[in-house]
Amino acid sequence: MKKLLLVIALMPFFFSCASKKKIADLQSRLTELQASSDQSLAKSRADLADCQSLTASLQAEIKKRDAELEARTASLKNLQEQLDYMKRTNTNLLDRLSDLSVINKSGAESIRKSLDALNEQGKYIKDLNSTIQRKDSINLSLVMNLKRSLADVNDEDVTVEVKKGVVYISISDKLMFASGSSVINTKAEAVLAKVAKVVNDHKDLDILVEGHTDSVPISTDCIKDNWDLSAKRATSVVRLLQTKFSVDPERMTAGGRGEFEPQAENKSKSGRKMNRRTEIIVTPKLDQFFNLLAPPSGK
């Protein structure tokens, strides 16, 4: 009987310990869930900031393209107005000369040919503007795709922009090569893989790869000078794009520019750092480019 009374007396103590243990377990689980939630929230905020930065960049590029298109449209309108004026003037002159009978059949035919030439020239101007607008649209699409693909790469290592009507992808030598070497490192291969994927989707464009150095002289058993180093680096890039990432070699050209096209003064360390780079330039095919500049046949 005494044992039974003892057990009954100790039961609240046992239940109290079990309840405290369960509360402690629940508190620990709550802490873990809170930490996991904070980590997920921080990552979401970082992803949102990256997305907003990319969106702002793309909106600025679109605004720039819109301004250029507006300028070209205004120029085309001005040319069209001049053409219309010349056509009206020549037509009125022909009518007056015919009425006065001071022009012979040969002269009238000559003026008609001039009018036909003006009409053909107007058509050429319209076609040229249409082609330029299409090229600008392709460049904008290419820039947006490249920036999206390279969003996780530091802006100091890779820049994408439109210059002189073509797309430039500039990659720092710090990312690409060891000092004085033309061997592409593993980290750079990942960047070139993303570039290759985009250019392979635009097979109607050619790729020019240019190597650039600073003005510090170099001479080793393998590298004669900066000309040699820049050319070897460009060749390494086109070879990798061909052999590892299936870029058509007939679309590519490799060239070394040495120290002779700097982006900044070579007097400072920061300037020399900017000058050591590899540029991948995406351009229209040369035959298409010259066809674009050629006037109408026989005119």
PDB file of C-alpha atoms in Angstrom:
ATOM      1  CA  MET A   1       0.000   0.000   0.000  1.00  0.00           C
ATOM      2  CA  LYS A   2       2.868   2.359   0.758  1.00  0.00           C
ATOM      3  CA  LYS A   3       4.452   1.552  -2.648  1.00  0.00           C
ATOM      4  CA  LEU A   4       1.212   2.355  -4.425  1.00  0.00           C
ATOM      5  CA  LEU A   5       0.933   5.683  -2.638  1.00  0.00           C
ATOM      6  CA  LEU A   6       4.558   6.490  -3.590  1.00  0.00           C
ATOM      7  CA  VAL A   7       3.910   5.800  -7.285  1.00  0.00           C
ATOM      8  CA  ILE A   8       0.797   7.943  -7.235  1.00  0.00           C
ATOM      9  CA  ALA A   9       2.753  10.769  -5.585  1.00  0.00           C
ATOM     10  CA  LEU A  10       5.538  10.670  -8.229  1.00  0.00           C
ATOM     11  CA  MET A  11       3.257  10.576 -11.290  1.00  0.00           C
ATOM     12  CA  PRO A  12       2.914  14.406 -11.645  1.00  0.00           C
ATOM     13  CA  PHE A  13       6.706  14.686 -11.594  1.00  0.00           C
ATOM     14  CA  PHE A  14       7.091  12.199 -14.478  1.00  0.00           C
ATOM     15  CA  PHE A  15       4.400  13.897 -16.568  1.00  0.00           C
ATOM     16  CA  SER A  16       5.981  17.307 -15.911  1.00  0.00           C
ATOM     17  CA  CYS A  17       9.391  16.118 -17.207  1.00  0.00           C
ATOM     18  CA  ALA A  18       7.845  14.596 -20.353  1.00  0.00           C
ATOM     19  CA  SER A  19       5.951  17.826 -21.091  1.00  0.00           C
ATOM     20  CA  LYS A  20       9.080  19.959 -20.694  1.00  0.00           C
ATOM     21  CA  LYS A  21      11.026  17.677 -23.062  1.00  0.00           C
ATOM     22  CA  LYS A  22       8.299  17.903 -25.693  1.00  0.00           C
ATOM     23  CA  ILE A  23       8.211  21.707 -25.398  1.00  0.00           C
ATOM     24  CA  ALA A  24      12.000  21.841 -25.766  1.00  0.00           C
ATOM     25  CA  ASP A  25      11.819  19.652 -28.881  1.00  0.00           C
ATOM     26  CA  LEU A  26       9.130  21.851 -30.405  1.00  0.00           C
ATOM     27  CA  GLN A  27      11.118  25.017 -29.585  1.00  0.00           C
ATOM     28  CA  SER A  28      14.210  23.543 -31.303  1.00  0.00           C
ATOM     29  CA  ARG A  29      12.189  22.642 -34.396  1.00  0.00           C
ATOM     30  CA  LEU A  30      10.702  26.143 -34.503  1.00  0.00           C
ATOM     31  CA  THR A  31      14.187  27.689 -34.365  1.00  0.00           C
ATOM     32  CA  GLU A  32      15.344  25.505 -37.280  1.00  0.00           C
ATOM     33  CA  LEU A  33      12.304  26.429 -39.370  1.00  0.00           C
ATOM     34  CA  GLN A  34      12.854  30.145 -38.634  1.00  0.00           C
ATOM     35  CA  ALA A  35      16.516  29.926 -39.724  1.00  0.00           C
ATOM     36  CA  SER A  36      15.559  28.102 -42.920  1.00  0.00           C
ATOM     37  CA  SER A  37      12.871  30.702 -43.657  1.00  0.00           C
ATOM     38  CA  ASP A  38      15.337  33.602 -43.131  1.00  0.00           C
ATOM     39  CA  GLN A  39      17.857  31.972 -45.479  1.00  0.00           C
ATOM     40  CA  SER A  40      15.245  31.436 -48.221  1.00  0.00           C
ATOM     41  CA  LEU A  41      14.033  35.037 -47.839  1.00  0.00           C
ATOM     42  CA  ALA A  42      17.584  36.400 -48.173  1.00  0.00           C
ATOM     43  CA  LYS A  43      18.181  34.354 -51.342  1.00  0.00           C
ATOM     44  CA  SER A  44      14.877  35.522 -52.840  1.00  0.00           C
ATOM     45  CA  ARG A  45      15.785  39.154 -52.135  1.00  0.00           C
ATOM     46  CA  ALA A  46      19.195  38.686 -53.793  1.00  0.00           C
ATOM     47  CA  ASP A  47      17.609  37.058 -56.852  1.00  0.00           C
ATOM     48  CA  LEU A  48      15.087  39.911 -57.060  1.00  0.00           C
ATOM     49  CA  ALA A  49      17.887  42.504 -56.917  1.00  0.00           C
ATOM     50  CA  ASP A  50      19.782  40.729 -59.730  1.00  0.00           C
ATOM     51  CA  CYS A  51      16.622  40.573 -61.839  1.00  0.00           C
ATOM     52  CA  GLN A  52      15.905  44.274 -61.264  1.00  0.00           C
ATOM     53  CA  SER A  53      19.478  45.180 -62.246  1.00  0.00           C
ATOM     54  CA  LEU A  54      19.260  43.171 -65.474  1.00  0.00           C
ATOM     55  CA  THR A  55      15.846  44.658 -66.265  1.00  0.00           C
ATOM     56  CA  ALA A  56      17.184  48.200 -65.816  1.00  0.00           C
ATOM     57  CA  SER A  57      20.121  47.443 -68.114  1.00  0.00           C
ATOM     58  CA  LEU A  58      17.862  45.999 -70.807  1.00  0.00           C
ATOM     59  CA  GLN A  59      15.434  48.929 -70.536  1.00  0.00           C
ATOM     60  CA  ALA A  60      18.325  51.374 -71.021  1.00  0.00           C
ATOM     61  CA  GLU A  61      19.469  49.447 -74.098  1.00  0.00           C
ATOM     62  CA  ILE A  62      15.928  49.434 -75.534  1.00  0.00           C
ATOM     63  CA  LYS A  63      15.637  53.193 -74.936  1.00  0.00           C
ATOM     64  CA  LYS A  64      18.929  53.751 -76.742  1.00  0.00           C
ATOM     65  CA  ARG A  65      17.799  51.602 -79.697  1.00  0.00           C
ATOM     66  CA  ASP A  66      14.463  53.472 -79.824  1.00  0.00           C
ATOM     67  CA  ALA A  67      16.293  56.812 -80.016  1.00  0.00           C
ATOM     68  CA  GLU A  68      18.499  55.577 -82.864  1.00  0.00           C
ATOM     69  CA  LEU A  69      15.479  54.201 -84.720  1.00  0.00           C
ATOM     70  CA  GLU A  70      13.647  57.500 -84.302  1.00  0.00           C
ATOM     71  CA  ALA A  71      16.648  59.373 -85.747  1.00  0.00           C
ATOM     72  CA  ARG A  72      16.837  57.028 -88.738  1.00  0.00           C
ATOM     73  CA  THR A  73      13.084  57.323 -89.320  1.00  0.00           C
ATOM     74  CA  ALA A  74      13.360  61.129 -89.337  1.00  0.00           C
ATOM     75  CA  SER A  75      16.267  60.922 -91.807  1.00  0.00           C
ATOM     76  CA  LEU A  76      14.293  58.596 -94.070  1.00  0.00           C
ATOM     77  CA  LYS A  77      11.292  60.930 -93.952  1.00  0.00           C
ATOM     78  CA  ASN A  78      13.508  63.860 -94.955  1.00  0.00           C
ATOM     79  CA  LEU A  79      14.981  61.905 -97.876  1.00  0.00           C
ATOM     80  CA  GLN A  80      11.504  60.842 -98.985  1.00  0.00           C
ATOM     81  CA  GLU A  81      10.319  64.474 -98.928  1.00  0.00           C
ATOM     82  CA  GLN A  82      13.284  65.526-101.051  1.00  0.00           C
ATOM     83  CA  LEU A  83      12.621  62.693-103.474  1.00  0.00           C
ATOM     84  CA  ASP A  84       8.937  63.618-103.779  1.00  0.00           C
ATOM     85  CA  TYR A  85       9.863  67.242-104.452  1.00  0.00           C
ATOM     86  CA  MET A  86      12.325  66.272-107.179  1.00  0.00           C
ATOM     87  CA  LYS A  87       9.750  63.973-108.789  1.00  0.00           C
ATOM     88  CA  ARG A  88       7.129  66.728-108.799  1.00  0.00           C
ATOM     89  CA  THR A  89       9.606  69.230-110.228  1.00  0.00           C
ATOM     90  CA  ASN A  90      10.732  66.906-113.013  1.00  0.00           C
ATOM     91  CA  THR A  91       7.144  65.899-113.871  1.00  0.00           C
ATOM     92  CA  ASN A  92       6.039  69.538-114.095  1.00  0.00           C
ATOM     93  CA  LEU A  93       9.039  70.399-116.234  1.00  0.00           C
ATOM     94  CA  LEU A  94       8.322  67.523-118.611  1.00  0.00           C
ATOM     95  CA  ASP A  95       4.698  68.595-118.978  1.00  0.00           C
ATOM     96  CA  ARG A  96       5.652  72.207-119.715  1.00  0.00           C
ATOM     97  CA  LEU A  97       8.329  71.269-122.228  1.00  0.00           C
ATOM     98  CA  SER A  98       5.938  68.912-124.000  1.00  0.00           C
ATOM     99  CA  ASP A  99       3.283  71.635-124.176  1.00  0.00           C
ATOM    100  CA  LEU A 100       5.753  74.162-125.607  1.00  0.00           C
ATOM    101  CA  SER A 101       7.103  71.592-128.093  1.00  0.00           C
ATOM    102  CA  VAL A 102      10.684  72.603-127.336  1.00  0.00           C
ATOM    103  CA  ILE A 103      11.854  69.121-126.510  1.00  0.00           C
ATOM    104  CA  ASN A 104      12.279  66.211-128.835  1.00  0.00           C
ATOM    105  CA  LYS A 105      11.380  62.616-128.212  1.00  0.00           C
ATOM    106  CA  SER A 106      14.928  61.723-127.164  1.00  0.00           C
ATOM    107  CA  GLY A 107      14.988  64.453-124.516  1.00  0.00           C
ATOM    108  CA  ALA A 108      11.636  63.391-123.091  1.00  0.00           C
ATOM    109  CA  GLU A 109      12.833  59.803-122.899  1.00  0.00           C
ATOM    110  CA  SER A 110      15.947  60.951-121.042  1.00  0.00           C
ATOM    111  CA  ILE A 111      13.857  62.752-118.444  1.00  0.00           C
ATOM    112  CA  ARG A 112      11.611  59.733-118.042  1.00  0.00           C
ATOM    113  CA  LYS A 113      14.702  57.612-117.403  1.00  0.00           C
ATOM    114  CA  SER A 114      15.806  60.114-114.778  1.00  0.00           C
ATOM    115  CA  LEU A 115      12.442  59.813-113.079  1.00  0.00           C
ATOM    116  CA  ASP A 116      12.708  56.032-113.180  1.00  0.00           C
ATOM    117  CA  ALA A 117      16.176  56.291-111.630  1.00  0.00           C
ATOM    118  CA  LEU A 118      14.804  58.496-108.846  1.00  0.00           C
ATOM    119  CA  ASN A 119      12.030  56.014-108.170  1.00  0.00           C
ATOM    120  CA  GLU A 120      14.579  53.202-108.013  1.00  0.00           C
ATOM    121  CA  GLN A 121      16.768  55.236-105.682  1.00  0.00           C
ATOM    122  CA  GLY A 122      13.814  55.856-103.382  1.00  0.00           C
ATOM    123  CA  LYS A 123      13.094  52.131-103.258  1.00  0.00           C
ATOM    124  CA  TYR A 124      16.773  51.486-102.470  1.00  0.00           C
ATOM    125  CA  ILE A 125      16.677  53.976 -99.579  1.00  0.00           C
ATOM    126  CA  LYS A 126      13.594  52.274 -98.128  1.00  0.00           C
ATOM    127  CA  ASP A 127      15.146  48.811 -98.481  1.00  0.00           C
ATOM    128  CA  LEU A 128      18.384  50.019 -96.914  1.00  0.00           C
ATOM    129  CA  ASN A 129      16.583  51.509 -93.922  1.00  0.00           C
ATOM    130  CA  SER A 130      14.555  48.314 -93.500  1.00  0.00           C
ATOM    131  CA  THR A 131      17.734  46.230 -93.539  1.00  0.00           C
ATOM    132  CA  ILE A 132      19.412  48.502 -90.991  1.00  0.00           C
ATOM    133  CA  GLN A 133      16.390  48.288 -88.688  1.00  0.00           C
ATOM    134  CA  ARG A 134      16.433  44.486 -88.976  1.00  0.00           C
ATOM    135  CA  LYS A 135      20.157  44.419 -88.138  1.00  0.00           C
ATOM    136  CA  ASP A 136      19.553  46.638 -85.100  1.00  0.00           C
ATOM    137  CA  SER A 137      16.776  44.307 -83.927  1.00  0.00           C
ATOM    138  CA  ILE A 138      19.088  41.296 -84.273  1.00  0.00           C
ATOM    139  CA  ASN A 139      21.833  43.125 -82.334  1.00  0.00           C
ATOM    140  CA  LEU A 140      19.413  44.026 -79.534  1.00  0.00           C
ATOM    141  CA  SER A 141      18.152  40.440 -79.316  1.00  0.00           C
ATOM    142  CA  LEU A 142      21.738  39.163 -79.279  1.00  0.00           C
ATOM    143  CA  VAL A 143      22.783  41.586 -76.521  1.00  0.00           C
ATOM    144  CA  MET A 144      19.754  40.689 -74.370  1.00  0.00           C
ATOM    145  CA  ASN A 145      20.389  36.940 -74.747  1.00  0.00           C
ATOM    146  CA  LEU A 146      24.089  37.329 -73.941  1.00  0.00           C
ATOM    147  CA  LYS A 147      23.473  39.504 -70.875  1.00  0.00           C
ATOM    148  CA  ARG A 148      20.866  37.036 -69.650  1.00  0.00           C
ATOM    149  CA  SER A 149      23.260  34.091 -70.136  1.00  0.00           C
ATOM    150  CA  LEU A 150      26.169  35.923 -68.483  1.00  0.00           C
ATOM    151  CA  ALA A 151      24.169  37.468 -65.609  1.00  0.00           C
ATOM    152  CA  ASP A 152      26.129  35.462 -63.031  1.00  0.00           C
ATOM    153  CA  VAL A 153      29.524  36.709 -64.291  1.00  0.00           C
ATOM    154  CA  ASN A 154      31.189  39.765 -62.720  1.00  0.00           C
ATOM    155  CA  ASP A 155      30.698  42.900 -64.876  1.00  0.00           C
ATOM    156  CA  GLU A 156      34.398  43.725 -64.458  1.00  0.00           C
ATOM    157  CA  ASP A 157      35.306  40.458 -66.187  1.00  0.00           C
ATOM    158  CA  VAL A 158      32.789  40.438 -69.062  1.00  0.00           C
ATOM    159  CA  THR A 159      30.988  43.328 -70.810  1.00  0.00           C
ATOM    160  CA  VAL A 160      28.482  43.146 -73.679  1.00  0.00           C
ATOM    161  CA  GLU A 161      27.659  46.211 -75.782  1.00  0.00           C
ATOM    162  CA  VAL A 162      26.875  47.451 -79.286  1.00  0.00           C
ATOM    163  CA  LYS A 163      29.656  49.518 -80.901  1.00  0.00           C
ATOM    164  CA  LYS A 164      29.991  50.621 -84.537  1.00  0.00           C
ATOM    165  CA  GLY A 165      26.802  48.744 -85.367  1.00  0.00           C
ATOM    166  CA  VAL A 166      28.011  45.320 -84.133  1.00  0.00           C
ATOM    167  CA  VAL A 167      27.993  43.403 -80.833  1.00  0.00           C
ATOM    168  CA  TYR A 168      31.190  43.365 -78.742  1.00  0.00           C
ATOM    169  CA  ILE A 169      31.807  40.806 -75.968  1.00  0.00           C
ATOM    170  CA  SER A 170      34.904  41.895 -74.020  1.00  0.00           C
ATOM    171  CA  ILE A 171      36.478  39.392 -71.593  1.00  0.00           C
ATOM    172  CA  SER A 172      39.323  40.368 -69.227  1.00  0.00           C
ATOM    173  CA  ASP A 173      42.572  38.406 -69.413  1.00  0.00           C
ATOM    174  CA  LYS A 174      42.329  37.878 -65.623  1.00  0.00           C
ATOM    175  CA  LEU A 175      39.333  35.631 -66.299  1.00  0.00           C
ATOM    176  CA  MET A 176      40.760  34.001 -69.444  1.00  0.00           C
ATOM    177  CA  PHE A 177      44.495  33.401 -69.061  1.00  0.00           C
ATOM    178  CA  ALA A 178      47.402  33.226 -66.654  1.00  0.00           C
ATOM    179  CA  SER A 179      49.960  36.031 -67.077  1.00  0.00           C
ATOM    180  CA  GLY A 180      51.926  35.617 -70.311  1.00  0.00           C
ATOM    181  CA  SER A 181      49.989  32.445 -71.252  1.00  0.00           C
ATOM    182  CA  SER A 182      47.626  31.598 -74.108  1.00  0.00           C
ATOM    183  CA  VAL A 183      46.098  28.568 -72.342  1.00  0.00           C
ATOM    184  CA  ILE A 184      42.414  29.128 -71.496  1.00  0.00           C
ATOM    185  CA  ASN A 185      41.559  28.309 -67.882  1.00  0.00           C
ATOM    186  CA  THR A 186      38.580  26.229 -66.747  1.00  0.00           C
ATOM    187  CA  LYS A 187      36.556  29.172 -65.413  1.00  0.00           C
ATOM    188  CA  ALA A 188      36.777  30.930 -68.780  1.00  0.00           C
ATOM    189  CA  GLU A 189      35.595  27.790 -70.589  1.00  0.00           C
ATOM    190  CA  ALA A 190      32.278  28.052 -68.736  1.00  0.00           C
ATOM    191  CA  VAL A 191      31.865  31.651 -69.978  1.00  0.00           C
ATOM    192  CA  LEU A 192      32.776  30.708 -73.557  1.00  0.00           C
ATOM    193  CA  ALA A 193      30.260  27.848 -73.418  1.00  0.00           C
ATOM    194  CA  LYS A 194      27.474  30.374 -72.725  1.00  0.00           C
ATOM    195  CA  VAL A 195      28.682  32.673 -75.517  1.00  0.00           C
ATOM    196  CA  ALA A 196      28.856  29.731 -77.945  1.00  0.00           C
ATOM    197  CA  LYS A 197      25.287  28.682 -77.137  1.00  0.00           C
ATOM    198  CA  VAL A 198      23.984  32.139 -78.066  1.00  0.00           C
ATOM    199  CA  VAL A 199      26.046  32.593 -81.271  1.00  0.00           C
ATOM    200  CA  ASN A 200      25.095  29.092 -82.410  1.00  0.00           C
ATOM    201  CA  ASP A 201      21.492  30.318 -82.390  1.00  0.00           C
ATOM    202  CA  HIS A 202      22.483  33.118 -84.842  1.00  0.00           C
ATOM    203  CA  LYS A 203      24.167  31.160 -87.623  1.00  0.00           C
ATOM    204  CA  ASP A 204      23.779  34.020 -90.136  1.00  0.00           C
ATOM    205  CA  LEU A 205      26.381  36.083 -88.215  1.00  0.00           C
ATOM    206  CA  ASP A 206      30.184  35.825 -88.262  1.00  0.00           C
ATOM    207  CA  ILE A 207      32.528  35.891 -85.263  1.00  0.00           C
ATOM    208  CA  LEU A 208      35.783  37.842 -85.080  1.00  0.00           C
ATOM    209  CA  VAL A 209      37.993  37.097 -82.053  1.00  0.00           C
ATOM    210  CA  GLU A 210      40.655  39.717 -81.236  1.00  0.00           C
ATOM    211  CA  GLY A 211      43.412  39.416 -78.648  1.00  0.00           C
ATOM    212  CA  HIS A 212      44.634  42.622 -76.933  1.00  0.00           C
ATOM    213  CA  THR A 213      47.567  43.227 -74.567  1.00  0.00           C
ATOM    214  CA  ASP A 214      49.015  46.124 -72.595  1.00  0.00           C
ATOM    215  CA  SER A 215      52.284  47.801 -73.609  1.00  0.00           C
ATOM    216  CA  VAL A 216      54.536  45.870 -71.201  1.00  0.00           C
ATOM    217  CA  PRO A 217      57.059  43.963 -73.392  1.00  0.00           C
ATOM    218  CA  ILE A 218      57.170  40.151 -73.273  1.00  0.00           C
ATOM    219  CA  SER A 219      59.718  37.698 -74.653  1.00  0.00           C
ATOM    220  CA  THR A 220      59.923  34.028 -73.665  1.00  0.00           C
ATOM    221  CA  ASP A 221      60.837  30.734 -75.273  1.00  0.00           C
ATOM    222  CA  CYS A 222      57.211  30.348 -76.427  1.00  0.00           C
ATOM    223  CA  ILE A 223      56.097  33.988 -76.874  1.00  0.00           C
ATOM    224  CA  LYS A 224      58.142  36.380 -79.014  1.00  0.00           C
ATOM    225  CA  ASP A 225      56.284  39.635 -78.272  1.00  0.00           C
ATOM    226  CA  ASN A 226      52.840  41.133 -77.621  1.00  0.00           C
ATOM    227  CA  TRP A 227      51.828  40.572 -81.254  1.00  0.00           C
ATOM    228  CA  ASP A 228      52.565  36.892 -80.788  1.00  0.00           C
ATOM    229  CA  LEU A 229      50.777  36.649 -77.425  1.00  0.00           C
ATOM    230  CA  SER A 230      47.592  38.392 -78.610  1.00  0.00           C
ATOM    231  CA  ALA A 231      47.389  36.265 -81.771  1.00  0.00           C
ATOM    232  CA  LYS A 232      47.948  33.006 -79.845  1.00  0.00           C
ATOM    233  CA  ARG A 233      45.242  33.939 -77.356  1.00  0.00           C
ATOM    234  CA  ALA A 234      42.723  34.711 -80.119  1.00  0.00           C
ATOM    235  CA  THR A 235      43.586  31.426 -81.835  1.00  0.00           C
ATOM    236  CA  SER A 236      43.092  29.525 -78.564  1.00  0.00           C
ATOM    237  CA  VAL A 237      39.589  30.972 -78.241  1.00  0.00           C
ATOM    238  CA  VAL A 238      38.425  30.120 -81.787  1.00  0.00           C
ATOM    239  CA  ARG A 239      39.941  26.636 -81.486  1.00  0.00           C
ATOM    240  CA  LEU A 240      38.038  25.995 -78.241  1.00  0.00           C
ATOM    241  CA  LEU A 241      34.778  27.371 -79.688  1.00  0.00           C
ATOM    242  CA  GLN A 242      35.174  25.010 -82.639  1.00  0.00           C
ATOM    243  CA  THR A 243      36.373  21.814 -80.956  1.00  0.00           C
ATOM    244  CA  LYS A 244      34.462  21.909 -77.683  1.00  0.00           C
ATOM    245  CA  PHE A 245      31.360  23.994 -78.399  1.00  0.00           C
ATOM    246  CA  SER A 246      30.700  23.175 -82.107  1.00  0.00           C
ATOM    247  CA  VAL A 247      30.876  26.716 -83.498  1.00  0.00           C
ATOM    248  CA  ASP A 248      31.300  26.501 -87.283  1.00  0.00           C
ATOM    249  CA  PRO A 249      34.971  27.381 -88.039  1.00  0.00           C
ATOM    250  CA  GLU A 250      33.967  28.954 -91.360  1.00  0.00           C
ATOM    251  CA  ARG A 251      32.169  31.660 -89.372  1.00  0.00           C
ATOM    252  CA  MET A 252      35.213  32.584 -87.271  1.00  0.00           C
ATOM    253  CA  THR A 253      38.337  34.714 -87.696  1.00  0.00           C
ATOM    254  CA  ALA A 254      41.165  35.042 -85.133  1.00  0.00           C
ATOM    255  CA  GLY A 255      43.358  38.148 -84.955  1.00  0.00           C
ATOM    256  CA  GLY A 256      45.978  39.641 -82.652  1.00  0.00           C
ATOM    257  CA  ARG A 257      45.972  43.422 -82.068  1.00  0.00           C
ATOM    258  CA  GLY A 258      48.857  43.486 -79.595  1.00  0.00           C
ATOM    259  CA  GLU A 259      48.999  46.721 -77.602  1.00  0.00           C
ATOM    260  CA  PHE A 260      47.865  48.912 -80.488  1.00  0.00           C
ATOM    261  CA  GLU A 261      44.147  49.343 -79.795  1.00  0.00           C
ATOM    262  CA  PRO A 262      44.079  50.267 -76.084  1.00  0.00           C
ATOM    263  CA  GLN A 263      40.932  51.172 -74.174  1.00  0.00           C
ATOM    264  CA  ALA A 264      42.865  53.252 -71.634  1.00  0.00           C
ATOM    265  CA  GLU A 265      46.311  54.745 -70.989  1.00  0.00           C
ATOM    266  CA  ASN A 266      49.009  52.155 -70.304  1.00  0.00           C
ATOM    267  CA  LYS A 267      50.670  54.460 -67.769  1.00  0.00           C
ATOM    268  CA  SER A 268      48.542  53.200 -64.841  1.00  0.00           C
ATOM    269  CA  LYS A 269      47.967  49.716 -63.462  1.00  0.00           C
ATOM    270  CA  SER A 270      44.189  50.075 -63.895  1.00  0.00           C
ATOM    271  CA  GLY A 271      44.637  51.218 -67.500  1.00  0.00           C
ATOM    272  CA  ARG A 272      46.860  48.260 -68.362  1.00  0.00           C
ATOM    273  CA  LYS A 273      44.317  45.941 -66.745  1.00  0.00           C
ATOM    274  CA  MET A 274      41.565  47.287 -69.031  1.00  0.00           C
ATOM    275  CA  ASN A 275      43.759  46.876 -72.105  1.00  0.00           C
ATOM    276  CA  ARG A 276      44.504  43.178 -71.445  1.00  0.00           C
ATOM    277  CA  ARG A 277      41.357  41.624 -72.900  1.00  0.00           C
ATOM    278  CA  THR A 278      39.874  39.311 -75.517  1.00  0.00           C
ATOM    279  CA  GLU A 279      37.060  40.682 -77.674  1.00  0.00           C
ATOM    280  CA  ILE A 280      34.521  38.470 -79.453  1.00  0.00           C
ATOM    281  CA  ILE A 281      32.858  40.596 -82.148  1.00  0.00           C
ATOM    282  CA  VAL A 282      29.648  39.323 -83.730  1.00  0.00           C
ATOM    283  CA  THR A 283      29.191  40.829 -87.206  1.00  0.00           C
ATOM    284  CA  PRO A 284      27.051  40.410 -90.332  1.00  0.00           C
ATOM    285  CA  LYS A 285      28.592  38.121 -92.939  1.00  0.00           C
ATOM    286  CA  LEU A 286      30.912  40.114 -95.200  1.00  0.00           C
ATOM    287  CA  ASP A 287      29.045  39.324 -98.424  1.00  0.00           C
ATOM    288  CA  GLN A 288      25.774  40.473 -96.828  1.00  0.00           C
ATOM    289  CA  PHE A 289      27.503  43.620 -95.566  1.00  0.00           C
ATOM    290  CA  PHE A 290      28.818  44.596 -99.012  1.00  0.00           C
ATOM    291  CA  ASN A 291      25.452  43.811-100.605  1.00  0.00           C
ATOM    292  CA  LEU A 292      23.905  46.174 -98.094  1.00  0.00           C
ATOM    293  CA  LEU A 293      26.206  49.009 -99.226  1.00  0.00           C
ATOM    294  CA  ALA A 294      25.930  48.303-102.959  1.00  0.00           C
ATOM    295  CA  PRO A 295      23.632  50.640-104.957  1.00  0.00           C
ATOM    296  CA  PRO A 296      20.842  49.231-107.139  1.00  0.00           C
ATOM    297  CA  SER A 297      22.139  47.187-110.060  1.00  0.00           C
ATOM    298  CA  GLY A 298      22.883  49.204-113.190  1.00  0.00           C
ATOM    299  CA  LYS A 299      22.351  52.557-111.509  1.00  0.00           C
TER     300      LYS A 299
END
